[in-house]
Every structure is written in structure tokens, then in C-alpha cells.
Coordinates of C-alpha atoms and ligand atoms in Angstrom, one line a residue:
X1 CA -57.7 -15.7 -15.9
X2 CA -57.0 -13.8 -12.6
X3 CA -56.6 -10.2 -13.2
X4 CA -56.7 -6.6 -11.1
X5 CA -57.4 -3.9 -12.3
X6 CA -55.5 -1.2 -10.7
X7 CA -58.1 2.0 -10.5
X8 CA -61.3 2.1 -10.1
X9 CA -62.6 5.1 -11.9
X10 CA -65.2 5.2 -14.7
X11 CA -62.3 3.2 -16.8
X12 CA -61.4 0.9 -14.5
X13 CA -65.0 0.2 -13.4
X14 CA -65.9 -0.8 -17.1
X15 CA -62.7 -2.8 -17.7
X16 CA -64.0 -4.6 -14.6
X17 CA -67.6 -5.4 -16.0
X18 CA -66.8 -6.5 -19.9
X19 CA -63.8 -8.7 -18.2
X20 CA -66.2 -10.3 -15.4
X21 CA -68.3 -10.5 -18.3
X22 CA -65.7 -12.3 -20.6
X23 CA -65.5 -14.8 -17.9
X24 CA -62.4 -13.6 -15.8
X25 CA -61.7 -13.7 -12.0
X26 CA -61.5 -9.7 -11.6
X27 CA -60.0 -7.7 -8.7
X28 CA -60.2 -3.8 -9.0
X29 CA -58.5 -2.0 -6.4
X30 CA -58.1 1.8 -5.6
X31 CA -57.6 4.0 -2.5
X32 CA -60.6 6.2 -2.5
X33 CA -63.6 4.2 -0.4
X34 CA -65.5 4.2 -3.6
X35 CA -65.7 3.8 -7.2
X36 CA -65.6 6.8 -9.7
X37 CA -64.3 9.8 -6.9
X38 CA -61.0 10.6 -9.3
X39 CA -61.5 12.5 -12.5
X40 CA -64.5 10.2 -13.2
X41 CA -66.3 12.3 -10.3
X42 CA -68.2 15.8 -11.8
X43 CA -66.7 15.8 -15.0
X44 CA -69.4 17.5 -17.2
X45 CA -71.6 14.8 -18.5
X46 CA -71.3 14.8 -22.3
X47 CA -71.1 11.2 -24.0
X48 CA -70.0 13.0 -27.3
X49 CA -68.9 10.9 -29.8
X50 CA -69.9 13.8 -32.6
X51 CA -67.4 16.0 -29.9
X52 CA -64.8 13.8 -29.9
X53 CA -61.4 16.0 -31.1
X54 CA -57.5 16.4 -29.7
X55 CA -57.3 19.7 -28.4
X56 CA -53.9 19.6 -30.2
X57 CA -55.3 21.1 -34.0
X58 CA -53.8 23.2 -36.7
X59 CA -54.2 26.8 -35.4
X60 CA -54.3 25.5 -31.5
X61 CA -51.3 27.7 -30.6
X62 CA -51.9 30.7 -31.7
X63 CA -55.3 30.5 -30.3
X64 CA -54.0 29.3 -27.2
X65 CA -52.1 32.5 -26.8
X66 CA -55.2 34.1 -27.0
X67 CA -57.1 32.5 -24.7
X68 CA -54.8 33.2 -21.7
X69 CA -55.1 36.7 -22.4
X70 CA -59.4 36.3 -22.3
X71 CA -60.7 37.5 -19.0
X72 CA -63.0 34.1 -18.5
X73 CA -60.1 32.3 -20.2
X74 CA -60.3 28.3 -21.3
X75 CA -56.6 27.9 -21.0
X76 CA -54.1 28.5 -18.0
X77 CA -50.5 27.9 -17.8
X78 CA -48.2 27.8 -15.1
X79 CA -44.8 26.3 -16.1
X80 CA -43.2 24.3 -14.1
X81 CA -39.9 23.2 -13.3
X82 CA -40.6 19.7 -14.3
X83 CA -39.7 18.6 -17.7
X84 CA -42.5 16.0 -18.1
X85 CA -45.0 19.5 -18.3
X86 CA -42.6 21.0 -21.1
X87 CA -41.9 17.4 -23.2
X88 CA -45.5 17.3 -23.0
X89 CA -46.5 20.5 -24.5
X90 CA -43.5 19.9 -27.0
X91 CA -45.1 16.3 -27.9
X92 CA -48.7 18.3 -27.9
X93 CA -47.4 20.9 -30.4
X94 CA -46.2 18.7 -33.2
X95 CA -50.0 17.2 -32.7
X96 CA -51.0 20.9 -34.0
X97 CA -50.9 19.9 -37.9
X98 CA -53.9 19.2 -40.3
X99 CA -52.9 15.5 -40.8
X100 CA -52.0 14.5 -37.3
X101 CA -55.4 16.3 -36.3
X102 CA -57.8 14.3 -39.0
X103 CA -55.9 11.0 -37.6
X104 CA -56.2 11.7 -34.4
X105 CA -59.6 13.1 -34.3
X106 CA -60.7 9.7 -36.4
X107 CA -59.2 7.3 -33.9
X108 CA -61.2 9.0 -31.3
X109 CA -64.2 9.3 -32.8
X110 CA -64.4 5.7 -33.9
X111 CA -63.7 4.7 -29.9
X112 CA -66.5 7.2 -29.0
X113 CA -68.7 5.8 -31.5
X114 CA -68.2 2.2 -30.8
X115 CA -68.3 3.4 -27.1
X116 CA -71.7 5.4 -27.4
X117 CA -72.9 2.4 -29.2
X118 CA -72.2 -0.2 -26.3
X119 CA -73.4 2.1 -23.3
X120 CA -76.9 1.9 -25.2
X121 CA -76.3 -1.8 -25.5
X122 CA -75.4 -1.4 -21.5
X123 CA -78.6 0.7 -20.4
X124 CA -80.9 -2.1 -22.6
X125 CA -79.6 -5.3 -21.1
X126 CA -79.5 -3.9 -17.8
X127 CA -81.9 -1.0 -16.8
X128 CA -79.2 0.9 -15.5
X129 CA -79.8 4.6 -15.1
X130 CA -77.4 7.3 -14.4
X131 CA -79.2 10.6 -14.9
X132 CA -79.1 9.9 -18.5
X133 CA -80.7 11.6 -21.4
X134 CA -80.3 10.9 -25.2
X135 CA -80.9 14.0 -26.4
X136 CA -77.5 15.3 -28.7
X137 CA -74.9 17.8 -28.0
X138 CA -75.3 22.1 -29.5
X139 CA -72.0 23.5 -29.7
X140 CA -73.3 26.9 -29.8
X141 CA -70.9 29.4 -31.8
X142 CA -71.1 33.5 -30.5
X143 CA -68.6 34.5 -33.9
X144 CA -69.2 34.1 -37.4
X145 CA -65.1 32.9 -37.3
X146 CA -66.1 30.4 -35.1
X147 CA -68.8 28.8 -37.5
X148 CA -66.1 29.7 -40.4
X149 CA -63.7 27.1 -39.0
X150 CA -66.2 24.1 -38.5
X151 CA -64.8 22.8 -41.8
X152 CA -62.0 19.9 -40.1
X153 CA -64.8 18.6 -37.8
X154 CA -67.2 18.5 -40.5
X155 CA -64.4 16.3 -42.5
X156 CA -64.1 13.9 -40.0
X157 CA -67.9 13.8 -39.2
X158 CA -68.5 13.0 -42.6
X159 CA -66.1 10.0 -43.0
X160 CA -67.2 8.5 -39.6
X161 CA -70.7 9.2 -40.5
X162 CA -71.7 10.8 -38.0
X163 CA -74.6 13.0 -38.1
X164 CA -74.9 16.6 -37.8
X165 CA -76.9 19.1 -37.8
X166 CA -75.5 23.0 -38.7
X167 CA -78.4 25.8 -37.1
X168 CA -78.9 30.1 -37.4
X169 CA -79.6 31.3 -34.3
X170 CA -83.3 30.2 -34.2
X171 CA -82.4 27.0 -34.9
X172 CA -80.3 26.7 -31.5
X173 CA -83.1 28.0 -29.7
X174 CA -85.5 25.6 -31.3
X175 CA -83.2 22.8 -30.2
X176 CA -82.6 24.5 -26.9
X177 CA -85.3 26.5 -25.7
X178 CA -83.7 27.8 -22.1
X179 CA -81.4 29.9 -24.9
X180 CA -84.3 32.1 -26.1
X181 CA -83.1 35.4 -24.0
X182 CA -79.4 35.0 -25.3
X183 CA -80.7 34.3 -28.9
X184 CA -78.9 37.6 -30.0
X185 CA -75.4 36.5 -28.0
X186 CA -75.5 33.3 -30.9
X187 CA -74.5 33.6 -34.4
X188 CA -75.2 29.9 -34.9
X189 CA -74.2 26.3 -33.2
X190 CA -73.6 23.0 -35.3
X191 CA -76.0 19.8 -33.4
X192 CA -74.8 16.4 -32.7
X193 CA -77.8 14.2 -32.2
X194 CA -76.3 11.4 -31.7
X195 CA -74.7 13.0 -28.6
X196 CA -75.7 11.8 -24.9
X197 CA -75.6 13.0 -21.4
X198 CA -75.1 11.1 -18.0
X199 CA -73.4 11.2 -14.6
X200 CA -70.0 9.6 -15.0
X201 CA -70.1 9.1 -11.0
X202 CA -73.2 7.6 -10.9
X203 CA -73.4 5.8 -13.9
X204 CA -69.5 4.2 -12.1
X205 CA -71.0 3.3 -9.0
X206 CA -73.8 1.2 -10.2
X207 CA -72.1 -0.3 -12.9
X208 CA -69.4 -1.4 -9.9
X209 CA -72.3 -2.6 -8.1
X210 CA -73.5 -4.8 -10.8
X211 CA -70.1 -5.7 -11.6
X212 CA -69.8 -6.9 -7.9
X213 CA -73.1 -8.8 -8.4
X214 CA -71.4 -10.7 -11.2
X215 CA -68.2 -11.9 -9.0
X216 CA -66.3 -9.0 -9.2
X217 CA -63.9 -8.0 -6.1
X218 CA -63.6 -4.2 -4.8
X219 CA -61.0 -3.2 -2.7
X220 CA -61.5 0.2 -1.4
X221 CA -59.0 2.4 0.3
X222 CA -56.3 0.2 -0.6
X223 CA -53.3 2.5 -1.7
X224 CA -51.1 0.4 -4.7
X225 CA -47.4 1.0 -3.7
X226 CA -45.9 0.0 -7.0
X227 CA -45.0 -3.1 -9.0
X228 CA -43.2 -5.6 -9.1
X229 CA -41.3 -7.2 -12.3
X230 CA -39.5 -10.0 -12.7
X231 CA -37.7 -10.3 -16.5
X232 CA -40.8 -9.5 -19.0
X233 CA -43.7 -10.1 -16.3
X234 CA -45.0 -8.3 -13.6
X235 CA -45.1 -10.6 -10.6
X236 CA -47.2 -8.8 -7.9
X237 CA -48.2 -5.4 -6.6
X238 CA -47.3 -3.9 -3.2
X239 CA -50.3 -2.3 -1.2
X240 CA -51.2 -0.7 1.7
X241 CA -53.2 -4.4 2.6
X242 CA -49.9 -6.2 1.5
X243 CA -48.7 -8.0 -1.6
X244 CA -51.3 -9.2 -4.8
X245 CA -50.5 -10.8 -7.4
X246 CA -52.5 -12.0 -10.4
X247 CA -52.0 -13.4 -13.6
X248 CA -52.5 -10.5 -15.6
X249 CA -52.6 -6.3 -14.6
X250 CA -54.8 -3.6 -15.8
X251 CA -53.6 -0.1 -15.5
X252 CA -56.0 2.3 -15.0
X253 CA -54.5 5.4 -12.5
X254 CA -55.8 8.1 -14.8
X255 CA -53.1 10.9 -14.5
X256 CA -50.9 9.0 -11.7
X257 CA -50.9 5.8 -14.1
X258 CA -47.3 7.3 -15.3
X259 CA -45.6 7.2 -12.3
X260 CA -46.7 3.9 -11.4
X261 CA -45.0 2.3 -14.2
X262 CA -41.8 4.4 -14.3
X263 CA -39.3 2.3 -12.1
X264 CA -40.2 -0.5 -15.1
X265 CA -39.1 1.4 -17.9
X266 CA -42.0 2.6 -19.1
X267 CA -42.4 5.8 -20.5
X268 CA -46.3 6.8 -20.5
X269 CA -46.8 10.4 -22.7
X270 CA -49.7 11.0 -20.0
X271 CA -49.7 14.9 -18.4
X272 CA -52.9 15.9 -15.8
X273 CA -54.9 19.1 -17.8
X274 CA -56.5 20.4 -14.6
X275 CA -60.3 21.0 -15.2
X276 CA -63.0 22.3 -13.2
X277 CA -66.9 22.0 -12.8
X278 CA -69.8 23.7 -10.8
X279 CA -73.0 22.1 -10.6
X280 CA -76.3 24.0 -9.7
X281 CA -79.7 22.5 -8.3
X282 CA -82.1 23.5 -11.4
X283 CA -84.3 26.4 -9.7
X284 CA -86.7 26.5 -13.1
X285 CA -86.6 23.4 -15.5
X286 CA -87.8 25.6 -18.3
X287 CA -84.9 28.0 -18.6
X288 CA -82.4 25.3 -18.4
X289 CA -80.4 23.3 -20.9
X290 CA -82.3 19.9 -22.4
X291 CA -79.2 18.5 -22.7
X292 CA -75.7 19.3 -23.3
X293 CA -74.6 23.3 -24.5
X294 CA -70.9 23.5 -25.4
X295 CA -70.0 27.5 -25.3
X296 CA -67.4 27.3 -28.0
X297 CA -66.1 30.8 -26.7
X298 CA -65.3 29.8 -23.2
X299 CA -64.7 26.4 -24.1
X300 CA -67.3 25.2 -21.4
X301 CA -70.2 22.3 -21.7
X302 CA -73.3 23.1 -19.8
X303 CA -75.1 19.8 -19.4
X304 CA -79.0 18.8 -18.0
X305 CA -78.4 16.1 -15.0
X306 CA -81.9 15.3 -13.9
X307 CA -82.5 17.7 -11.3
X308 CA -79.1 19.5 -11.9
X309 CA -76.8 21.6 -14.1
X310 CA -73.6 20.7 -14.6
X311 CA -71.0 23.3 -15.7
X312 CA -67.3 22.1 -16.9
X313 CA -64.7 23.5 -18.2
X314 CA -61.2 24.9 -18.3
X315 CA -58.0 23.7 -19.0
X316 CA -55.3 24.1 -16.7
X317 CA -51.5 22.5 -16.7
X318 CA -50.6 23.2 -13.0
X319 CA -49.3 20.0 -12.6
X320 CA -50.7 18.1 -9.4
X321 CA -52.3 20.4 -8.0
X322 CA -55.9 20.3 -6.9
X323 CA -56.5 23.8 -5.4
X324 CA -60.0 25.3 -5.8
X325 CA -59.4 28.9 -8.1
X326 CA -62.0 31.4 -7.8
X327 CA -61.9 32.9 -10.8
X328 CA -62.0 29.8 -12.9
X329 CA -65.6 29.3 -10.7
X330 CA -66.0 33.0 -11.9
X331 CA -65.6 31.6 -15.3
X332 CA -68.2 28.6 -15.5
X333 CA -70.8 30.6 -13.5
X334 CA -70.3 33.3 -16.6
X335 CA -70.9 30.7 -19.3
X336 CA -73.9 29.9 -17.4
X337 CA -75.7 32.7 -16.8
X338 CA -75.3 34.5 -20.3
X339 CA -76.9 31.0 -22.1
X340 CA -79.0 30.5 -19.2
X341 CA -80.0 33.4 -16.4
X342 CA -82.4 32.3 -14.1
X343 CA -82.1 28.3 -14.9
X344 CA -79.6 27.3 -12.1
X345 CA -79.4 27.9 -8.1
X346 CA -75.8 29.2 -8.7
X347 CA -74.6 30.5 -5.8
X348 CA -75.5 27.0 -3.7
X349 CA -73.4 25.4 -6.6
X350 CA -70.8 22.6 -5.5
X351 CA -67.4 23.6 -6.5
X352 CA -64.9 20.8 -7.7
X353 CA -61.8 20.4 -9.4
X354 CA -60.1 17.0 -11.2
X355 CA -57.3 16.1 -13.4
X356 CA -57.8 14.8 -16.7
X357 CA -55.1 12.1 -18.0
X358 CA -53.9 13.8 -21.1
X359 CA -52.5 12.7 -23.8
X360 CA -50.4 14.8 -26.7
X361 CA -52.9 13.2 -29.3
X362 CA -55.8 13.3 -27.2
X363 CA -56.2 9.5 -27.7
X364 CA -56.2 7.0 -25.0
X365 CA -53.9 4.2 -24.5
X366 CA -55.5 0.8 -24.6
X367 CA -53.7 -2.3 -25.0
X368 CA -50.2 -4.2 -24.5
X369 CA -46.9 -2.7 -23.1
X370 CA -43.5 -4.6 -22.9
X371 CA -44.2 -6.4 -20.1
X372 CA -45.9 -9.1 -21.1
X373 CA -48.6 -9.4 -18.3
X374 CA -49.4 -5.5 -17.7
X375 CA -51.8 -4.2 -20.2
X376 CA -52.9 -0.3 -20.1
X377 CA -56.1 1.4 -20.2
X378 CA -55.4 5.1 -19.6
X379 CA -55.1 8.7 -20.9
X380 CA -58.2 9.6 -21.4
X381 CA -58.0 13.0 -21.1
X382 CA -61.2 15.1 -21.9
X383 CA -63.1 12.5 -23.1
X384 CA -62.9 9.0 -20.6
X385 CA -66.8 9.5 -19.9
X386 CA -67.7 9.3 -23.6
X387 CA -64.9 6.4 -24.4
X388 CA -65.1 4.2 -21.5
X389 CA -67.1 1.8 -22.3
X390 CA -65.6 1.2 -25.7
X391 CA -62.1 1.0 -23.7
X392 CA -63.0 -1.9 -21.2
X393 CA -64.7 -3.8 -23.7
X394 CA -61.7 -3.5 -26.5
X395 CA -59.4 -4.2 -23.6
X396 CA -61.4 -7.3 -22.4
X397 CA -61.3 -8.4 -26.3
X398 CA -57.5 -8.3 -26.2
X399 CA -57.3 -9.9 -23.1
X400 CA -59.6 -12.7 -23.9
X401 CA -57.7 -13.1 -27.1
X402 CA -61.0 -12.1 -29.2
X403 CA -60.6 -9.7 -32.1
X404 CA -62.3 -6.4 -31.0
X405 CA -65.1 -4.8 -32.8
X406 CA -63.2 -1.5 -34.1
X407 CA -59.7 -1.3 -35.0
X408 CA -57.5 -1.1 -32.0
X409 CA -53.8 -1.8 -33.0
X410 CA -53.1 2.7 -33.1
X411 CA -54.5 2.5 -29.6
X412 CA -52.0 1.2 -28.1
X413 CA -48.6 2.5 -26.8
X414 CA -46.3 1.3 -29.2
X415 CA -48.4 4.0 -31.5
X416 CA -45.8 6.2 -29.9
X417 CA -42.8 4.8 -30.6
X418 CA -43.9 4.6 -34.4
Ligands
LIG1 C1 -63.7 19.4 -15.7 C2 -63.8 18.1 -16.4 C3 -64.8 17.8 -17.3 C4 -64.9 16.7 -18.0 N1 -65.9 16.5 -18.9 C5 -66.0 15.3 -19.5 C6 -67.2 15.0 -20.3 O1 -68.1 15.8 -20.4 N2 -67.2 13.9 -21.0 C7 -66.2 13.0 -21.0 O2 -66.3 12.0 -21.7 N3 -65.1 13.2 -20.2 C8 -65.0 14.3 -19.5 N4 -63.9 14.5 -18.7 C9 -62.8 13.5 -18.7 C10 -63.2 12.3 -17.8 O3 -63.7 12.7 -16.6 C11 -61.9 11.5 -17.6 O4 -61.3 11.2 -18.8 C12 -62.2 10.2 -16.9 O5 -62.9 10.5 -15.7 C13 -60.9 9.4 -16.6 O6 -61.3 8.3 -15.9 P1 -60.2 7.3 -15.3 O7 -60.9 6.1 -14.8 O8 -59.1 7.0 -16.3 O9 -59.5 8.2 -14.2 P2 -60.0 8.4 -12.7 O10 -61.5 8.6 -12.6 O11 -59.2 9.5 -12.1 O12 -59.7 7.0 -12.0 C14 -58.4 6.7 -11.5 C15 -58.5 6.0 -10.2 O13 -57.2 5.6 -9.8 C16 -57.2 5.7 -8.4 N5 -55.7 5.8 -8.0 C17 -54.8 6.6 -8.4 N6 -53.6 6.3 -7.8 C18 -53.8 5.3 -7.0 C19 -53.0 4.5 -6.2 N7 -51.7 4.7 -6.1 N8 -53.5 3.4 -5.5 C20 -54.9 3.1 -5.6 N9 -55.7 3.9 -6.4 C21 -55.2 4.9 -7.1 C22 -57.9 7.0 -8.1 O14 -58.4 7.0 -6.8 C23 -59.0 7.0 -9.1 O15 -60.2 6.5 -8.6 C24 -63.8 15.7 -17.9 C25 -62.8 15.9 -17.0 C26 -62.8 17.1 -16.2 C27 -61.7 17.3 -15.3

């Protein structure tokens, strides 16, 4: 089958190889002049599949009006005139139950999993190297509250079987040596072995190479215009290079995915959660992080990329907006030098910003729409590093008209009409 694949970030880019893989004539097209400079860029590097939970959970927003009030504060709000920001948050909020949490946390969890399990499958078959480590996630907890509450995660961690370690201070420092002079900041940290780290944007670009290797086609700074439907199929898309058309369409925008498929009819719960990262040339490898440290308190991950740290964090809904905040840098350079002073070149630190395709469940949406011919692979939010590969190959499975691995029917959009 002939199919684009509209985007080409880390989602797109692994749509692209398990369908070239499947056997399909594969176009991915996108208007940066490269694979994986979106939100797939400098996100922070975790492949957490023990990590994996909705921000929306029982207690979320009371604590959320606490953490605008923090001076380093995870959350920012600026409303907006635009009711998509306030259906969203409404559409978040009734996320904010026990139940919804446990199913929602589950469906992502099994996606990471799965995901996780193919990207090992990936680096095997193929050599390909992307700064990785497999060396777990510590979620390092400064308040005895903090560990008090692990008990929902733990829940889920069981059922999934995912394993888990929970540590006293010493035990974070064992598992994470660079922490050994903020010991007494730590009350404890719960360790997700399983857990791996990697550069989403290099880990894109190669995988896009190989991809290319295997007959797919890359069109680079080619701007998609919109689509074009006739009854229940799309027919083409309009692009700054002129008109395509294919016999089947991937949509993989990230956070502008929504207003690509607007004028069709469809309605795509999908809001951009602004997020921003620093990352630091390591100045002395023994001081800094083996792998990923997620500072529960500020709500940032610090994450080991070979010769780099990688700080990200913050969640911001300013709609659009891209501009670079100083005191959200402020923020991440904090988190970093109370765990680990001395580790990190910080002031020659790269600042960048990206927006993470949200959804108010936190879970992706992979699979059909109404239209018979346009199938989605979007909303990622926080966690599109970790779940990519999982996503492209399920998609390609559906696509190919093979049963998928994992469950995958409550992936798809029509979960939201239930
Ligand atoms: C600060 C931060 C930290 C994060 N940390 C992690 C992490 O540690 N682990 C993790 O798993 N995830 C993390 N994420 C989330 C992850 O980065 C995203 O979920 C993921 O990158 C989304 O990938 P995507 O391919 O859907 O979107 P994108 O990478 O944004 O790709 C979409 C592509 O569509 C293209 N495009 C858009 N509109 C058009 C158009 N009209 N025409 C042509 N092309 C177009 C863009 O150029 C872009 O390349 C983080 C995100 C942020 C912001």
C-alpha cells in the first residue's frame, strides 16, 4: 500500500520504519529540513515504562494549586481566551479520579512496556545507537508525603509486573552515586530498573536514515497545507511542493495534528503542555547522574546522555507559544545543582523549549478515525520517546491488517466518544 505519513518526529519516523518494514511504499513528509526537530528534539531522555502515568490523578488539582505558588514551580498557567485550553483542562479534570487514573495509567504502561520491549528488539537487530544506556529510572522523593503516596503507582506496577525497587536515602545513593552530597536533601526514591535512557533526536535521525535505506521517502521542508476529503476518504494533501495523494494517511503533527484535521470534522482532545529542557556538557563524569533522576519535587528528570546532562521539565499551558522563560531555566538549573553540584558545565547549557501533544488521559491516539483512509498516531504528551516505538509498530499492525501484540482497541479515538 502507498501511504504518507504526515510528520516526521520520533512518532512519525517509527511509523515510517515498522510500515517500510511491513512491506509498504512509505512517504513521510514534514517542514523542518530534518527528522525529530519538533517536540522529539531535547525532550529529557527517559524511556520509562515503570514512569509511565497521566498527569491527570486523584489529588492533581489541589496539588496543582500548589505548585503555581512554588518558587521553582512544575506547573504554569496562563489562560487563554481560547476555549480549546479551558475544554481541555475541563476534559483533564474529570481524568483526576482513582478509577480513570488506574485505567489510564494501565493503558499507558502496557504501550510503554510493549514499546521498551521492541526498541531493545530495535538496538539488537540493528546496532543502532543513540546515546543509550539501560540502566533504570530513581524517582528520588525529598518528603516523607511524597513516599507516602507511592501507593497508586505501586498498584499499577504490580498488575503490569513491572519491577520496582523502593530505597532509604543510602539506597539512592548506592544506585546513584553523583547524589552522595545531597544524601541529607532525600528521604527516599522508589527504582525502576527496567527504565532506559536515549536521545529521542538522535535515536529519530538514524532510525530515518535506516528507514531511507529500506525504501522509505523523506520530504523535508515541505509545509502540509491541509486535506483533502472526498465522502468517507481522504483524497490528497495540499503542500507547499503541490498536491500528494496516497492510498492511505498517517497523522502524526504532534500538537498541530488537531488543526490539521479540523475542517473534516474531527475533533482531536489534543492541547500543547509547553515543556522545557537544558542540557549541560558533563564537566566531571563522576558527580553526575548514571542514568535518569526524576526530582519528584520539582517534577524534573535529570538524565546521563553520553557526554551530556540533560535537564527537563516543566509544564506549561501557554498555548502556542515557544518563547524561551528565564526563570523556568532558573528552575531546571536548581534541580540540577542541588542533586548534582559540580557534575554539569551549566552556564554553557543549551536552552530549548517544545510542546508536548497532550492528551486529557495522557494516552496517545493510535488507530482509525471516520474517515476511512486517515489513520492517527498522535498525543503523546509527556511520554512519545518512551511509547514510540510500540505506536508505529501497533499502527503498522492495524494497517497491515495483522492483530497487534498488546491490546489496542482503547487506543484509539473512538475511546473518546465512549
Ligand atoms: C521538556 C520535555 C521533556 C520530555 N521528556 C520526555 C521523556 O523524557 N521521555 C519521553 O518519552 N517523552 C518526553 N517528552 C515527550 C516527547 O518529546 C513527545 O511526546 C514526542 O516528541 C512527540 O513526538 P511526535 O513525533 O508526536 O511530535 P513532534 O516531534 O513534534 O513531531 C511532529 C512533526 O510534525 C511536523 N509538522 C507539524 N506541522 C506540520 C505541517 N503543517 N507540515 C509539515 N510538518 C509539520 C513538525 O515539524 C514535527 O517534526 C518530553 C517533552 C518535552 C517538551
Amino acid at each position: 500500500m502507498k501511504i504518507i505519513i504526515l510528520g516526521g518526529g520520533v512518532v512519525g519516523v517509527t511509523s515510517a520504519w515498522y510500515l517500510t518494514q511491513a512491506g509498504h511504499a512509505v512517504t513521510v513528509i514534514d517542514r523542518q529540513p530534518a527528522a525529530g526537530l519538533g517536540t522529539s528534539f531535547a525532550n529529557a531522555g527517559q524511556v520509562s515504562p515503570g514512569y509511565s502515568s497521566p498527569w491527570a490523578g486523584p489529588g492533581v488539582p489541589l496539588k496543582a494549586v500548589r505548585w503555581l505558588l512554588m518558587a521553582h514551580r512544575p506547573f504554569v498557567f496562563r489562560p487563554m481566551a481560547d476555549p480549546r485550553q479551558w475544554r481541555w483542562l475541563a476534559r483533564m479534570l474529570a481524568n483526576c479520579t482513582s478509577a480513570a487514573y488506574d485505567r489510564n495509567k494501565g493503558r499507558m504502561v502496557r504501550l510503554a512496556e510493549y514499546s521498551r520491549d521492541l526498541l531493545d528488539e530495535l538496538r539488537a537487530g540493528t546496532g543502532l545507537a543513540y546515546d543509550d544506556r539501560q540502566q533504570g529510572t530513581l524517582q528520588v522523593f525529598r518528603t516523607q508525603k511524597q513516599m507516602d503516596h507511592l501507593g497508586d503507582d505501586l498498584r499499577v506496577l504490580d498488575q503490569y509486573k513491572v519491577p520496582y525497587e523502593i530505597l532509604d536515602a543510602a539506597g539512592c545513593v548506592r544506585a546513584e552515586p553523583g547524589l552522595a552530597a545531597a544524601r541529607d536533601k532525600l528521604v527516599g526514591g522508589l527504582r525502576l530498573p527496567g527504565d532506559q535512557t536515549g536521545d529521542a533526536h538522535i535515536f529519530t535521525q538514524r532510525l530515518a536514515a535506516m528507514a531511507a535505506e529500506r525504501g522509505a521517502t523523506f520530504l523535508y521542508d515541505t509545509t502540509i497545507r491541509g486535506l483533502r476529503r472526498e465522502d468517507r476518504r481522504l483524497t490528497g494533501i495540499d503542500t507547499s511542493r503541490g498536491r500528494m495523494d496516497a492510498d492511505a494517511y498517517v497523522l502524526a503533527l504532534g500538537s498541530f495534528s488537531p488543526a490539521m484535521v479540523r475542517a473534516l470534522g474531527l475533533d482531536l482532545p489534543i492541547y500543547p503542555v509547553k515543556g522545557y529542557s537544558i542540557t549541560a556538557p558533563i564537566i566531571d563524569a563522576t558527580l553526575a547522574p548514571v542514568s535518569t533522576v526524576m526530582d519528584e519535587t520539582y517534577k524534573i528528570a535529570i538524565t546521563r546522555l553520553g557526554d551530556r546532562i540533560r535537564v527537563g521539565g516543566t509544564a506549561e499551558l501557554a498555548g502556542f507559544s515557544t518563547t524561551l522563560r528565564a526563570p523556568r531555566r532558573a528552575t531546571l538549573e536548581h534541580s540540577l545543582t542541588d542533586l548534582f553540584a559540580g557534575a554539569g558545565d551549566v552556564p554553557s547549557a543549551t536552552f530549548w523549549t517544545g510542546l508536548r501533544p497532550m492528551t486529557p488521559d495522557g494516552t496517545p491516539i493510535i488507530g482509525p478515525t471516520a474517515i476511512d483512509n486517515l489513520y492517527l498516531n498522535t498525543g503523546h504528551g509527556t511520554l512519545g520517546w518512551t511509547m514510540a516505538c510500540g505506536s508505529g509498530r501497533v499502527l503498522a499492525d492495524i494497517l497491515s491488517a495483522r492483530k497487534p501484540d498488546i491490546a489496542y482497541e482503547d487506543l484509539a479515538l473512538a475511546r473518546y466518544r465512549a
